[in-house]
Coordinates of N, CA and C in Angstrom, one line a residue:
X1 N 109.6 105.3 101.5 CA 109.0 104.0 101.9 C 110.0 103.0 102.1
X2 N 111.0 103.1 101.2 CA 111.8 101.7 101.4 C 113.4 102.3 102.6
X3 N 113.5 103.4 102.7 CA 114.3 104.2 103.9 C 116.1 103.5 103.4
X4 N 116.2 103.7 102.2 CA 117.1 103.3 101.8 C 118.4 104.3 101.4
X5 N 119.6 104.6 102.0 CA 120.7 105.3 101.7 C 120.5 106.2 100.3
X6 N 121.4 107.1 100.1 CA 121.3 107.8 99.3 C 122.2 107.1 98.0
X7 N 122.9 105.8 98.3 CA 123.5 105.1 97.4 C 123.5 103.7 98.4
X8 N 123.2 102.6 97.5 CA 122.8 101.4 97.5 C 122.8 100.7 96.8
X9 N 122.9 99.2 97.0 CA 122.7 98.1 95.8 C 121.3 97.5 95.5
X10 N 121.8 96.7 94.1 CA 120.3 96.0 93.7 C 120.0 95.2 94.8
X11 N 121.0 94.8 95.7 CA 120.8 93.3 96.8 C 120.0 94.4 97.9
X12 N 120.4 95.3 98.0 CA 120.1 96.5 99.1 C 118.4 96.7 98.6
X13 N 118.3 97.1 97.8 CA 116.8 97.7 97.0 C 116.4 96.2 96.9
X14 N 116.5 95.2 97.0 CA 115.8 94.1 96.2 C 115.4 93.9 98.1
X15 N 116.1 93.5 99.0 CA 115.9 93.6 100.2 C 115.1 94.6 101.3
X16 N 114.9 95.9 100.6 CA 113.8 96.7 101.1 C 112.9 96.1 100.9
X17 N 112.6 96.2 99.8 CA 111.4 95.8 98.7 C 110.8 94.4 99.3
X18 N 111.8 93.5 99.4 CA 111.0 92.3 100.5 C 110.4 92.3 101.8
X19 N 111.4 93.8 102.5 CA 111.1 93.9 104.3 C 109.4 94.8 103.8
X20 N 109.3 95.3 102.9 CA 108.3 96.4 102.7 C 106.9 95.6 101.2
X21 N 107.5 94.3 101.5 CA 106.5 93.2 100.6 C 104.7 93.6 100.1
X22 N 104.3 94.0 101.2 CA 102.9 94.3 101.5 C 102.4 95.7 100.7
X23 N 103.8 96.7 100.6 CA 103.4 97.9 100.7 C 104.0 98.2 99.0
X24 N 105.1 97.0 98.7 CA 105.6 97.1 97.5 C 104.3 96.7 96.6
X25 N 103.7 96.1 96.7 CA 102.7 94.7 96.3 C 101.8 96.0 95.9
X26 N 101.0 96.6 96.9 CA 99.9 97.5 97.0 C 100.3 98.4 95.8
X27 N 101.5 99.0 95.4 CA 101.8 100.2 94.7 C 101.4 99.3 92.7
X28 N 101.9 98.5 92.9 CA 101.6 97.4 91.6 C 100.4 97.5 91.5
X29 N 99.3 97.7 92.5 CA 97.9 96.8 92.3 C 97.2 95.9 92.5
X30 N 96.3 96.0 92.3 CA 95.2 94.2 93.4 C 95.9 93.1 92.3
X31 N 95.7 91.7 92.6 CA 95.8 90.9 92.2 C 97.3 90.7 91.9
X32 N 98.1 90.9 92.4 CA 99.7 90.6 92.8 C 99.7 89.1 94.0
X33 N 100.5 88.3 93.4 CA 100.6 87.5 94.4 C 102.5 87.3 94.7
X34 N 102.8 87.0 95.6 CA 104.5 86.5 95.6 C 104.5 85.5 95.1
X35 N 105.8 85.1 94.7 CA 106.0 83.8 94.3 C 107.5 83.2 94.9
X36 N 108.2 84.3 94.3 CA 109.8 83.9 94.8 C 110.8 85.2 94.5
X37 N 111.6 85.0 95.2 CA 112.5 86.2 95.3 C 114.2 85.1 94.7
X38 N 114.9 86.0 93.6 CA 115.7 85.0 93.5 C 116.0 83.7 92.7
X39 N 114.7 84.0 92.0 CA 114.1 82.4 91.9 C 115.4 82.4 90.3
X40 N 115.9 81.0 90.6 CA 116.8 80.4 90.1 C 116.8 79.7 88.7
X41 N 117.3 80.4 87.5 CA 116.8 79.2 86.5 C 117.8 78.7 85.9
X42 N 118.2 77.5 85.6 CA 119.6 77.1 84.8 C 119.1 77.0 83.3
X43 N 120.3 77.4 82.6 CA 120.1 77.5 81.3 C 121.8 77.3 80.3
X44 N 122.1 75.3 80.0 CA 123.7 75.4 79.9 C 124.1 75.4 80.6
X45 N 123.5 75.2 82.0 CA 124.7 75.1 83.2 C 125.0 76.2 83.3
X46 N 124.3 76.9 82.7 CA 124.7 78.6 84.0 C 123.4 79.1 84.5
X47 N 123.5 79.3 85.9 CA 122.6 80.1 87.2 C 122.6 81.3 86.6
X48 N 121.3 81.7 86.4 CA 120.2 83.1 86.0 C 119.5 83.4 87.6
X49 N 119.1 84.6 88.0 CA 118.2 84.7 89.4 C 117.4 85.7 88.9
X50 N 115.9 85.6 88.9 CA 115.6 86.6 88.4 C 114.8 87.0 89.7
X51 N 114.6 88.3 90.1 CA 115.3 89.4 91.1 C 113.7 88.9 91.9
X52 N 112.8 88.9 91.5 CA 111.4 88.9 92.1 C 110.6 88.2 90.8
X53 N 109.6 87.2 91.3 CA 108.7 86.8 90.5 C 107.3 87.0 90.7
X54 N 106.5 87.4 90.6 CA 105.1 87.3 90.7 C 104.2 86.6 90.5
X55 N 102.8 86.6 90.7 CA 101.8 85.7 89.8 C 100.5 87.1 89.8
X56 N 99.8 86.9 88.7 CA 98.9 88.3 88.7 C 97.7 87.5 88.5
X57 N 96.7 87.3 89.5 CA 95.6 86.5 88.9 C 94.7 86.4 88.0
X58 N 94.3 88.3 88.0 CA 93.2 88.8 86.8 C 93.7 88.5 85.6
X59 N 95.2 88.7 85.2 CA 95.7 88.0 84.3 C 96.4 86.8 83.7
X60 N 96.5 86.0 85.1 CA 96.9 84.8 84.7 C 98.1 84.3 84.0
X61 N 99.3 85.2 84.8 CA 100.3 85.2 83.9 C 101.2 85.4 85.2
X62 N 102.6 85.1 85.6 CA 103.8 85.3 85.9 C 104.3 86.4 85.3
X63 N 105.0 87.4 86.2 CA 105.3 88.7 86.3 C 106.9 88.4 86.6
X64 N 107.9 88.5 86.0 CA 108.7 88.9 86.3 C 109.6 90.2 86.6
X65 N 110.2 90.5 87.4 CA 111.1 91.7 87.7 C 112.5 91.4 87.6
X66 N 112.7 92.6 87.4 CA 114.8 92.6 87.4 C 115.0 94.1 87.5
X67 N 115.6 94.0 88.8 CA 116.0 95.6 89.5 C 117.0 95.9 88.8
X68 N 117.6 96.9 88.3 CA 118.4 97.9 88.1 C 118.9 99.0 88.5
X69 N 119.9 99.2 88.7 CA 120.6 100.8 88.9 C 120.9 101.2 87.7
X70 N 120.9 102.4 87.9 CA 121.2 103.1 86.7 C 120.1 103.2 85.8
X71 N 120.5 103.6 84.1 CA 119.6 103.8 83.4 C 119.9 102.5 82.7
X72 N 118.4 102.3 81.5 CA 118.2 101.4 81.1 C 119.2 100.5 80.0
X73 N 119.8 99.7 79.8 CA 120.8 99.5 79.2 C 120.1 98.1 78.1
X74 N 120.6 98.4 76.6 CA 120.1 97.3 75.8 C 120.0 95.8 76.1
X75 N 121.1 95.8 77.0 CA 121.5 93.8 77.4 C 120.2 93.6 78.3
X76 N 119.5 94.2 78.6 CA 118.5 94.4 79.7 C 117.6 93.1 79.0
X77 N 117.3 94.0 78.1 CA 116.2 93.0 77.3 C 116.5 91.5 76.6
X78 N 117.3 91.5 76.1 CA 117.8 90.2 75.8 C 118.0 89.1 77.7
X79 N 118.4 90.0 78.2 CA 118.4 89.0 80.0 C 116.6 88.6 80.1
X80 N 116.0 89.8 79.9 CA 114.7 89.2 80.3 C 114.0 88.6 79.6
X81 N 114.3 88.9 78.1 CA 113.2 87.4 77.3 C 114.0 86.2 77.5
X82 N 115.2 86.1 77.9 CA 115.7 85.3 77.9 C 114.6 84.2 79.4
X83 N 114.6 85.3 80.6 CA 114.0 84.9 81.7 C 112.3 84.0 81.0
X84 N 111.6 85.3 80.4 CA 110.7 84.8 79.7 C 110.6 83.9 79.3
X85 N 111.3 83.6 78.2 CA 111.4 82.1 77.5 C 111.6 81.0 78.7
X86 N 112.8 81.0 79.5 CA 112.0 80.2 80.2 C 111.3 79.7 81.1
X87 N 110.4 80.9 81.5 CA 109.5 81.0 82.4 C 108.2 80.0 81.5
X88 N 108.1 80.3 80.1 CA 107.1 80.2 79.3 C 107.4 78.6 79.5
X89 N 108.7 77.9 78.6 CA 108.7 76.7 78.8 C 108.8 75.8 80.0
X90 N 109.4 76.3 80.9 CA 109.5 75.5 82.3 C 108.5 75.5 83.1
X91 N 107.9 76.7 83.6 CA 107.2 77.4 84.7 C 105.7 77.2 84.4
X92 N 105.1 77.8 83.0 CA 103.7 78.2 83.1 C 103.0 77.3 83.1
X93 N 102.0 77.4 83.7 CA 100.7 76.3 83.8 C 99.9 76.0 82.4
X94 N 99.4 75.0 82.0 CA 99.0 75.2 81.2 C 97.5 76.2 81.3
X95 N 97.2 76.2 82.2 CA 95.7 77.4 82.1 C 96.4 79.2 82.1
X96 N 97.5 78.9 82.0 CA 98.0 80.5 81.8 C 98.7 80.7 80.9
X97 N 98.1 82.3 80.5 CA 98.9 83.7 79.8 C 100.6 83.2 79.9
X98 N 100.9 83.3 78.7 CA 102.8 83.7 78.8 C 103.1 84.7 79.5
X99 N 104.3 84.2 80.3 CA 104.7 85.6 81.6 C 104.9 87.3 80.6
X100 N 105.1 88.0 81.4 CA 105.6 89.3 81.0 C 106.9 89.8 81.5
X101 N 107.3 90.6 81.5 CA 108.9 90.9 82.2 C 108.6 92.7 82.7
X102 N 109.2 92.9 83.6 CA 108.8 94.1 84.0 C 111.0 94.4 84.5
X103 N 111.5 95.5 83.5 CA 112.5 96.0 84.5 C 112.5 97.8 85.0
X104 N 112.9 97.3 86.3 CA 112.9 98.7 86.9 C 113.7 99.4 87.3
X105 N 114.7 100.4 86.4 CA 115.6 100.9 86.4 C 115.7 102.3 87.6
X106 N 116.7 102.9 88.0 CA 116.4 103.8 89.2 C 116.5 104.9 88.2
X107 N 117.2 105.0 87.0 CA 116.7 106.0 86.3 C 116.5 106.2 84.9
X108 N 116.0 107.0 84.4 CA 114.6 106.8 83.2 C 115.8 106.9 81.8
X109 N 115.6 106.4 80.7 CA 116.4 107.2 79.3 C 115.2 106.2 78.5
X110 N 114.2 107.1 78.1 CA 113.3 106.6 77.0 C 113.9 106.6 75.4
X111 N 114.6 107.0 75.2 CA 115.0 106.6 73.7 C 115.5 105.6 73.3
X112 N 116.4 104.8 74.4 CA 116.7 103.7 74.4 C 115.7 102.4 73.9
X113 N 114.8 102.8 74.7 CA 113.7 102.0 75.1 C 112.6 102.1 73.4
X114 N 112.7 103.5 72.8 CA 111.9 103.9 71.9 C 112.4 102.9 70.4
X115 N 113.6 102.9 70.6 CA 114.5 102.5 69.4 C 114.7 101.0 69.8
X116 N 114.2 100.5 70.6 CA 114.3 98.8 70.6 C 113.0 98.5 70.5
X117 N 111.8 99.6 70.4 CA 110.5 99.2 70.1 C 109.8 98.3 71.8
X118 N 110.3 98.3 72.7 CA 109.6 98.1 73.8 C 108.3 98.7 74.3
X119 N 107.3 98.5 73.2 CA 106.0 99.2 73.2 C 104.7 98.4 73.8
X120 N 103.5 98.8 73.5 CA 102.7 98.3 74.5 C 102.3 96.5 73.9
X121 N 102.7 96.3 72.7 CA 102.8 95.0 72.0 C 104.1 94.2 72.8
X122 N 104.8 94.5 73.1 CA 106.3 93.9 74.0 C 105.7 93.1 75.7
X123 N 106.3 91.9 75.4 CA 105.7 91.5 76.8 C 107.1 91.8 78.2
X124 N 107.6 92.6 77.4 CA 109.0 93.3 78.7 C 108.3 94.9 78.8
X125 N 108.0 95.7 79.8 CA 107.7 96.9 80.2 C 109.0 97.2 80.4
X126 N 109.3 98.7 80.8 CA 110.2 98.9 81.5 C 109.9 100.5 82.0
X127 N 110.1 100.6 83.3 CA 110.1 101.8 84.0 C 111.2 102.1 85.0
X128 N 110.6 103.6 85.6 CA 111.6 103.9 86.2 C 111.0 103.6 88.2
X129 N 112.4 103.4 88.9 CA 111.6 103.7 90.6 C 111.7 104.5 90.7
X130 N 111.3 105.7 92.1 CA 112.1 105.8 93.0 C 111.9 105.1 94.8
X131 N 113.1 105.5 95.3 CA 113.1 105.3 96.3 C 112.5 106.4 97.5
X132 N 112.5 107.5 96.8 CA 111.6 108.8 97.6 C 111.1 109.6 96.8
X133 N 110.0 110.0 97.1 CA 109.5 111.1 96.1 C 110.4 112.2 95.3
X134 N 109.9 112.6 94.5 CA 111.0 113.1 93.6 C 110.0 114.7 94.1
X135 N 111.0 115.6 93.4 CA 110.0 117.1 93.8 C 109.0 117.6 93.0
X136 N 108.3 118.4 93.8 CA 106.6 118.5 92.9 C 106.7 118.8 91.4
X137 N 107.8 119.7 91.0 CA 107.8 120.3 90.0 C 108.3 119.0 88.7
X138 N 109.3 118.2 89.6 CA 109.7 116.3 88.5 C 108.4 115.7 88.4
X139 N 107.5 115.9 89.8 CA 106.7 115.1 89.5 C 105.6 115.8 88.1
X140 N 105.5 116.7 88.2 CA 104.3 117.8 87.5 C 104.8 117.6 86.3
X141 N 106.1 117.8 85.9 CA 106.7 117.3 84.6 C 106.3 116.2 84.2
X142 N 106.6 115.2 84.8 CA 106.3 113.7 84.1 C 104.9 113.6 84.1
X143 N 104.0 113.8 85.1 CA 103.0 113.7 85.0 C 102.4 114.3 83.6
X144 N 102.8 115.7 83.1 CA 102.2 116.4 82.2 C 103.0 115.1 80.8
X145 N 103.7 115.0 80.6 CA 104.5 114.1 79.7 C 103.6 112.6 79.6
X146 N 103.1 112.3 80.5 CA 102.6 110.9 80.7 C 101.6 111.3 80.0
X147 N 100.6 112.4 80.4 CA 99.6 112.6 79.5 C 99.6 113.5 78.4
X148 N 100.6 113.8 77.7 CA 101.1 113.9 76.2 C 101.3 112.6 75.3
X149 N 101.6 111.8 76.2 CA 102.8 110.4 75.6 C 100.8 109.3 75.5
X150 N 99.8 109.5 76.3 CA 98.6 109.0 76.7 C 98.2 109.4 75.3
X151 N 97.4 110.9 74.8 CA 97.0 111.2 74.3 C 97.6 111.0 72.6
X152 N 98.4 110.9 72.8 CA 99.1 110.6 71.6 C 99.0 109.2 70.8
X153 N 99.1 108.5 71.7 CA 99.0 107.0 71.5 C 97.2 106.4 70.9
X154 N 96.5 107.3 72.1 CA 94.9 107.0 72.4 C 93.9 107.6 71.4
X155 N 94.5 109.1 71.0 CA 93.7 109.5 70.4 C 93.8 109.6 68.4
X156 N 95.1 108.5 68.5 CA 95.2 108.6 66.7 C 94.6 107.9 66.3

């Protein structure tokens, strides 16, 4: 979808993702709106950009993103509640939900993620992209894992 090299930057992937806006938007789900690409927060006099912002209506909340290469790394999270916080104080309306943070790493290491407790109580998600289908057999894997990691959670 995004017809992107076999190596690339976050400015490269953050730039598909804008030429392919409509089609990025769709994969998220209804009620996605744009807001800003970029969008700039000072904090101390130092310039923060956080990579894409959203607005989600059904939820009434500001969606932040922050692209990534590579796998998921701890400073991750501290950058985005950081964004959070002050998305919450500067940004949100008063008729809205506190934002959430969404990072999207190009590839997956869930233990990381398990041992900082980024769980479904965490208003930072974190997943993996890709940029092309992965093969039937990665997908059939994760798929079967998703619904191990599903049932586990759902049915205790």
């Amino acid at each position: 979808m995004l017809g992107l090299p076999d190596i690339y930057s976050e400015k490269e992937l953050e730039s598909a993702i804008i030429s392919q806006l409509a089609e990025f938007i769709k994969e998220f789900g209804n009620d996605f709106t744009f807001v800003a690409r970029q969008k700039r927060i000072t904090v101390d006099s130092t310039d923060y950009y956080i990579d894409l912002l959203f607005f989600h209506r059904e939820l009434r909340r500001l969606v932040a993103i922050d692209l990534k290469l590579g796998k998921f790394k701890p400073e991750y999270e501290g950058q985005m509640l950081l964004y959070l916080r002050y998305l919450n104080q500067n940004e949100r309306k008063a008729w809205e939900e506190s934002p959430i943070g969404l990072v999207l790493c190009s590839e997956g290491n869930t233990e990381h993620i398990e041992y900082l407790m980024l769980d479904e109580n965490s208003p930072i998600k974190v997943a993996q992209y890709y940029t092309q289908l992965p093969d039937k057999k990665v997908l059939a894997d994760k798929l079967k894992r998703a619904i191990a990691i599903a049932r586990e959670l759902y049915l205790e």
